[in-house]
């Protein structure tokens, strides 16, 4: 057996990082993990999506003798993962059922000859004794298990195939085993370590903070119009829109299509071929928007998703975090918006009511309450999300809306959680949402609820308050109550917002069922009769504070030349299509943004850009330099933005 891997004996760790991967520095925790792997330790790593897990095993795989076996759950993803590794300059291949016999033989020969840094395989291979024996004849550097939470029944993506992996440690006692996951719960974490039988693993639990994501919650009013407006302000950006039901996914995708927006649906009701086709079109930037149910998730390696919009309330904080986490993997700014209205709650309650196991039911109710709390409380969204995972985070504002200095008592869990964020990270911290006193409006709503005997739902109460001239209101005699029309100087959205706030604060209640009715709760009576004050959260008309170099409306980064970026994006897309790979495999958005910020004119300048190593320079450098040169010649007066 000889080792034919390309080796760079003179390069240090940072030299490999720079020359091969094109990165100037390790991200938080990466270096520590790489060092542990190089020291042949078992490792267990929890790191959020976009944290940079692949580099943690690809870099040592490149430096160590032998081949690293990467276990990856989705065959559909493996080709993209291998293409990305090859584009970076690594020797990589995959073995799965999609290969023809001759392709398979070729990979097996490469593996046997020690040519590969990385071999990607699926978990079911470990149930095949012939595969295990073939691996035993090969020199392995270590095993890297991606999406390791799939081995745990407690995780949200349990896959029985992953249970095959519990034999690895016994089958390859001399080979270090490393496990990577983005799933945060401690229960899943312990389960993975036990099931895999890791030997005193080096444990890394990175911060779950995603500093480049901006979080916002907007009142849900006319959801279709809101989605259309949102997508319009992010025109051309790749984004994911989550909806709860298959029907709303189809309707939203069709609605966007009708308005000339390239959007495709994705849900479990579509046949496999359509799902793969739609996901592929999104992956390859052929459509901008994918409208999906939660079925769209694992296997989204696309790094340039610029926004995630939730049209409906997600079922828990963990799902919300994972779903929003699919944006901005490349580290560039991305925008996460949730449309929240109390109308979603009875729909979720309906599903919870079907649960027969009482413990499970209680858990589901708690999850729902946590989610509603997140959407309705006037506190930094990032802080709330991180608190949910047991992490503390310094915020720009306290709950009363005052700017806070760094809190002495707050200790970030890891080096990745830095001190006070440089720019506001959510609608609360940026001042887009304000807390205003609305005691009188609250009293008007509650009075209307009381005077109509607590027998009607939100829409009817709003109709009474606004003074709608309808037959139904007249028949019921509601045009004669004292509050009729008293709120006509404000629009329906305002009153819905007030009602949502009253529900969120537990001042009024809402029954379950198809026609939920509103009732006054004891705390609400204190507002009506005992002078208790009410504050509500309301979007501010104009944004007070700028978000650094981000655009006020879209949260997008304004610090690069947009038209040059668009041209480079087209070039990237053409090269990727020619090579049959997704565009982000050629260069990430971050790399293109940096080009559109600094106008590099030489190979050396290109090498200084994040994400360009020697292989990418050689492969794509000339064409990008040429495109930048042509752009500059056509726009001689344009100056680099920085
Ligand atoms: P994960 O698997 O944890 O979701 P990835 O491995 O896909 O994350 O990495 C996310 C993005 O971050 C990729 O575009 C990758 O190239 C980039 N990245 C990783 N490490 C670094 C680094 N040290 N510096 C700059 N970018 C990095």
PDB file of C-alpha atoms and ligand atoms in Angstrom, residues 17 21-27 30 47-57 146 182 301 303 328-331 584 588 590 610-611, ligand 1:
ATOM      1  CA  UNK A  17      -5.960  27.028   6.009  1.00  0.00           C
ATOM      2  CA  UNK A  21      -9.042  26.726   1.874  1.00  0.00           C
ATOM      3  CA  UNK A  22      -8.253  30.374   1.256  1.00  0.00           C
ATOM      4  CA  UNK A  23      -9.243  31.476   4.788  1.00  0.00           C
ATOM      5  CA  UNK A  24      -7.202  33.921   6.850  1.00  0.00           C
ATOM      6  CA  UNK A  25      -8.222  32.667  10.256  1.00  0.00           C
ATOM      7  CA  UNK A  26     -10.018  29.836  11.989  1.00  0.00           C
ATOM      8  CA  UNK A  27     -13.523  30.482  13.194  1.00  0.00           C
ATOM      9  CA  UNK A  30     -12.301  25.180  14.668  1.00  0.00           C
ATOM     10  CA  UNK A  47     -21.778  23.512  16.262  1.00  0.00           C
ATOM     11  CA  UNK A  48     -24.590  25.473  14.647  1.00  0.00           C
ATOM     12  CA  UNK A  49     -25.348  25.299  10.959  1.00  0.00           C
ATOM     13  CA  UNK A  50     -22.929  27.567   9.152  1.00  0.00           C
ATOM     14  CA  UNK A  51     -20.402  27.285  11.992  1.00  0.00           C
ATOM     15  CA  UNK A  52     -17.921  25.612   9.660  1.00  0.00           C
ATOM     16  CA  UNK A  53     -18.007  21.944  10.639  1.00  0.00           C
ATOM     17  CA  UNK A  54     -16.755  20.602   7.301  1.00  0.00           C
ATOM     18  CA  UNK A  55     -13.456  22.415   7.616  1.00  0.00           C
ATOM     19  CA  UNK A  56     -12.938  20.768  11.025  1.00  0.00           C
ATOM     20  CA  UNK A  57     -12.615  17.351   9.417  1.00  0.00           C
ATOM     21  CA  UNK A 146     -21.884  14.185   9.946  1.00  0.00           C
ATOM     22  CA  UNK A 182     -25.975  21.061  14.861  1.00  0.00           C
ATOM     23  CA  UNK A 301     -26.121  22.749   2.003  1.00  0.00           C
ATOM     24  CA  UNK A 303     -24.676  28.524   1.646  1.00  0.00           C
ATOM     25  CA  UNK A 328     -26.494  32.828   5.908  1.00  0.00           C
ATOM     26  CA  UNK A 329     -24.283  29.751   6.164  1.00  0.00           C
ATOM     27  CA  UNK A 330     -21.622  31.686   4.282  1.00  0.00           C
ATOM     28  CA  UNK A 331     -21.409  34.186   7.144  1.00  0.00           C
ATOM     29  CA  UNK A 584     -21.863  28.054  -4.068  1.00  0.00           C
ATOM     30  CA  UNK A 588     -19.572  31.587  -1.770  1.00  0.00           C
ATOM     31  CA  UNK A 590     -18.988  36.071   0.854  1.00  0.00           C
ATOM     32  CA  UNK A 610     -11.635  34.866   1.858  1.00  0.00           C
ATOM     33  CA  UNK A 611     -12.495  31.529   0.236  1.00  0.00           C
TER      34      UNK A 611
HETATM   35  P1  LIG B   1     -21.721  23.695   8.700  1.00  0.00           P
HETATM   36  O1  LIG B   1     -21.421  22.353   8.087  1.00  0.00           O
HETATM   37  O2  LIG B   1     -21.258  23.813  10.112  1.00  0.00           O
HETATM   38  O3  LIG B   1     -23.136  24.109   8.519  1.00  0.00           O
HETATM   39  P2  LIG B   1     -20.023  24.643   6.625  1.00  0.00           P
HETATM   40  O4  LIG B   1     -18.916  23.700   6.855  1.00  0.00           O
HETATM   41  O5  LIG B   1     -20.933  24.399   5.460  1.00  0.00           O
HETATM   42  O6  LIG B   1     -20.898  24.794   7.939  1.00  0.00           O
HETATM   43  O7  LIG B   1     -19.409  26.112   6.536  1.00  0.00           O
HETATM   44  C1  LIG B   1     -20.235  27.230   6.344  1.00  0.00           C
HETATM   45  C2  LIG B   1     -19.523  28.281   5.509  1.00  0.00           C
HETATM   46  O8  LIG B   1     -18.462  28.856   6.253  1.00  0.00           O
HETATM   47  C3  LIG B   1     -18.907  27.756   4.226  1.00  0.00           C
HETATM   48  O9  LIG B   1     -19.193  28.687   3.198  1.00  0.00           O
HETATM   49  C4  LIG B   1     -17.432  27.695   4.550  1.00  0.00           C
HETATM   50  O10 LIG B   1     -16.640  27.833   3.399  1.00  0.00           O
HETATM   51  C5  LIG B   1     -17.263  28.891   5.495  1.00  0.00           C
HETATM   52  N1  LIG B   1     -16.138  28.760   6.430  1.00  0.00           N
HETATM   53  C6  LIG B   1     -15.799  27.703   7.183  1.00  0.00           C
HETATM   54  N2  LIG B   1     -14.709  27.968   7.928  1.00  0.00           N
HETATM   55  C7  LIG B   1     -14.336  29.250   7.646  1.00  0.00           C
HETATM   56  C8  LIG B   1     -13.274  30.115   8.093  1.00  0.00           C
HETATM   57  N3  LIG B   1     -12.385  29.718   8.983  1.00  0.00           N
HETATM   58  N4  LIG B   1     -13.232  31.364   7.574  1.00  0.00           N
HETATM   59  C9  LIG B   1     -14.146  31.781   6.659  1.00  0.00           C
HETATM   60  N5  LIG B   1     -15.152  31.013   6.198  1.00  0.00           N
HETATM   61  C10 LIG B   1     -15.259  29.761   6.681  1.00  0.00           C
END
